[in-house]
Amino acid sequence: VDLILMDVQMPKMDGLEATRQIRSLRHDEGKRVPIVALSAGVGAEEQERCTAAGMNDFLGKPLRSDSLRQMLLKHLPTNNV
């Protein structure tokens, strides 16, 4: 996995808890997979909660294709975009 797009507001287990659990796993590669939050709540408080949970970046909904492309370019090697 090169990148995770994580919906923040999911039923049963929200994206914040899912991210915490992913970050608690040990990986032999030593590579930390970027996790990008997707949320309709675009306020600073929502973004801070995502960062505190271990997410690397944030995209607001509705998702715009140009914003998604910039995020992919930022977090992925250019040969994968």
PDB file of C-alpha atoms in Angstrom:
ATOM      1  CA  VAL A   1       0.000   0.000   0.000  1.00  0.00           C
ATOM      2  CA  ASP A   2       1.449   3.350  -1.055  1.00  0.00           C
ATOM      3  CA  LEU A   3      -1.261   5.667   0.310  1.00  0.00           C
ATOM      4  CA  ILE A   4      -4.489   5.392   2.300  1.00  0.00           C
ATOM      5  CA  LEU A   5      -7.471   7.690   1.704  1.00  0.00           C
ATOM      6  CA  MET A   6      -9.323   7.539   5.022  1.00  0.00           C
ATOM      7  CA  ASP A   7     -12.915   8.678   5.431  1.00  0.00           C
ATOM      8  CA  VAL A   8     -13.081  10.318   8.845  1.00  0.00           C
ATOM      9  CA  GLN A   9     -16.768   9.691   9.563  1.00  0.00           C
ATOM     10  CA  MET A  10     -17.444   5.996   9.074  1.00  0.00           C
ATOM     11  CA  PRO A  11     -19.932   3.859  11.015  1.00  0.00           C
ATOM     12  CA  LYS A  12     -18.767   1.485  13.770  1.00  0.00           C
ATOM     13  CA  MET A  13     -15.111   2.580  13.677  1.00  0.00           C
ATOM     14  CA  ASP A  14     -14.388   6.123  12.539  1.00  0.00           C
ATOM     15  CA  GLY A  15     -11.341   7.083  10.513  1.00  0.00           C
ATOM     16  CA  LEU A  16      -9.570   8.528  13.541  1.00  0.00           C
ATOM     17  CA  GLU A  17      -9.658   5.204  15.401  1.00  0.00           C
ATOM     18  CA  ALA A  18      -8.798   3.249  12.238  1.00  0.00           C
ATOM     19  CA  THR A  19      -5.746   5.481  11.760  1.00  0.00           C
ATOM     20  CA  ARG A  20      -4.663   5.024  15.385  1.00  0.00           C
ATOM     21  CA  GLN A  21      -4.849   1.263  14.955  1.00  0.00           C
ATOM     22  CA  ILE A  22      -2.907   1.344  11.676  1.00  0.00           C
ATOM     23  CA  ARG A  23      -0.223   3.517  13.282  1.00  0.00           C
ATOM     24  CA  SER A  24       0.072   1.092  16.198  1.00  0.00           C
ATOM     25  CA  LEU A  25       1.071  -1.770  13.860  1.00  0.00           C
ATOM     26  CA  ARG A  26       4.727  -2.579  13.455  1.00  0.00           C
ATOM     27  CA  HIS A  27       6.093  -2.698   9.917  1.00  0.00           C
ATOM     28  CA  ASP A  28       9.366  -4.387   9.031  1.00  0.00           C
ATOM     29  CA  GLU A  29       9.927  -2.038   6.086  1.00  0.00           C
ATOM     30  CA  GLY A  30      10.293   0.993   8.345  1.00  0.00           C
ATOM     31  CA  LYS A  31       8.179   2.949   5.868  1.00  0.00           C
ATOM     32  CA  ARG A  32       5.203   4.864   7.224  1.00  0.00           C
ATOM     33  CA  VAL A  33       2.321   4.796   4.723  1.00  0.00           C
ATOM     34  CA  PRO A  34       0.770   8.248   4.233  1.00  0.00           C
ATOM     35  CA  ILE A  35      -2.835   8.494   5.419  1.00  0.00           C
ATOM     36  CA  VAL A  36      -4.924  11.306   3.952  1.00  0.00           C
ATOM     37  CA  ALA A  37      -8.126  12.267   5.752  1.00  0.00           C
ATOM     38  CA  LEU A  38     -11.325  12.802   3.766  1.00  0.00           C
ATOM     39  CA  SER A  39     -13.954  14.800   5.625  1.00  0.00           C
ATOM     40  CA  ALA A  40     -16.873  17.148   5.044  1.00  0.00           C
ATOM     41  CA  GLY A  41     -15.855  18.917   8.262  1.00  0.00           C
ATOM     42  CA  VAL A  42     -13.242  21.302   6.923  1.00  0.00           C
ATOM     43  CA  GLY A  43     -12.638  23.382  10.050  1.00  0.00           C
ATOM     44  CA  ALA A  44      -9.279  23.699  11.763  1.00  0.00           C
ATOM     45  CA  GLU A  45     -10.470  21.590  14.708  1.00  0.00           C
ATOM     46  CA  GLU A  46     -11.327  18.653  12.432  1.00  0.00           C
ATOM     47  CA  GLN A  47      -7.935  18.885  10.729  1.00  0.00           C
ATOM     48  CA  GLU A  48      -6.157  19.009  14.114  1.00  0.00           C
ATOM     49  CA  ARG A  49      -8.007  15.873  15.267  1.00  0.00           C
ATOM     50  CA  CYS A  50      -6.879  14.073  12.116  1.00  0.00           C
ATOM     51  CA  THR A  51      -3.265  15.120  12.609  1.00  0.00           C
ATOM     52  CA  ALA A  52      -3.378  14.068  16.260  1.00  0.00           C
ATOM     53  CA  ALA A  53      -4.668  10.624  15.223  1.00  0.00           C
ATOM     54  CA  GLY A  54      -1.643  10.157  12.926  1.00  0.00           C
ATOM     55  CA  MET A  55      -2.923  11.266   9.538  1.00  0.00           C
ATOM     56  CA  ASN A  56      -0.473  13.023   7.240  1.00  0.00           C
ATOM     57  CA  ASP A  57      -2.785  15.305   5.313  1.00  0.00           C
ATOM     58  CA  PHE A  58      -6.373  16.395   4.812  1.00  0.00           C
ATOM     59  CA  LEU A  59      -8.816  16.779   1.907  1.00  0.00           C
ATOM     60  CA  GLY A  60     -12.246  18.302   2.299  1.00  0.00           C
ATOM     61  CA  LYS A  61     -15.431  16.978   0.725  1.00  0.00           C
ATOM     62  CA  PRO A  62     -16.764  17.320  -1.818  1.00  0.00           C
ATOM     63  CA  LEU A  63     -13.505  16.123  -3.260  1.00  0.00           C
ATOM     64  CA  ARG A  64     -12.107  18.112  -6.155  1.00  0.00           C
ATOM     65  CA  SER A  65     -10.042  16.265  -8.747  1.00  0.00           C
ATOM     66  CA  ASP A  66      -7.318  18.943  -8.820  1.00  0.00           C
ATOM     67  CA  SER A  67      -6.946  18.777  -5.016  1.00  0.00           C
ATOM     68  CA  LEU A  68      -6.737  14.992  -5.127  1.00  0.00           C
ATOM     69  CA  ARG A  69      -4.121  15.110  -7.879  1.00  0.00           C
ATOM     70  CA  GLN A  70      -1.977  17.584  -5.904  1.00  0.00           C
ATOM     71  CA  MET A  71      -2.235  15.371  -2.823  1.00  0.00           C
ATOM     72  CA  LEU A  72      -1.158  12.310  -4.824  1.00  0.00           C
ATOM     73  CA  LEU A  73       1.791  14.197  -6.306  1.00  0.00           C
ATOM     74  CA  LYS A  74       2.794  15.299  -2.809  1.00  0.00           C
ATOM     75  CA  HIS A  75       2.740  11.845  -1.212  1.00  0.00           C
ATOM     76  CA  LEU A  76       3.527   9.388  -4.014  1.00  0.00           C
ATOM     77  CA  PRO A  77       6.527   8.917  -6.256  1.00  0.00           C
ATOM     78  CA  THR A  78       5.762  10.635  -9.559  1.00  0.00           C
ATOM     79  CA  ASN A  79       5.895   7.381 -11.521  1.00  0.00           C
ATOM     80  CA  ASN A  80       2.807   6.186  -9.575  1.00  0.00           C
ATOM     81  CA  VAL A  81       0.585   9.207 -10.347  1.00  0.00           C
TER      82      VAL A  81
END
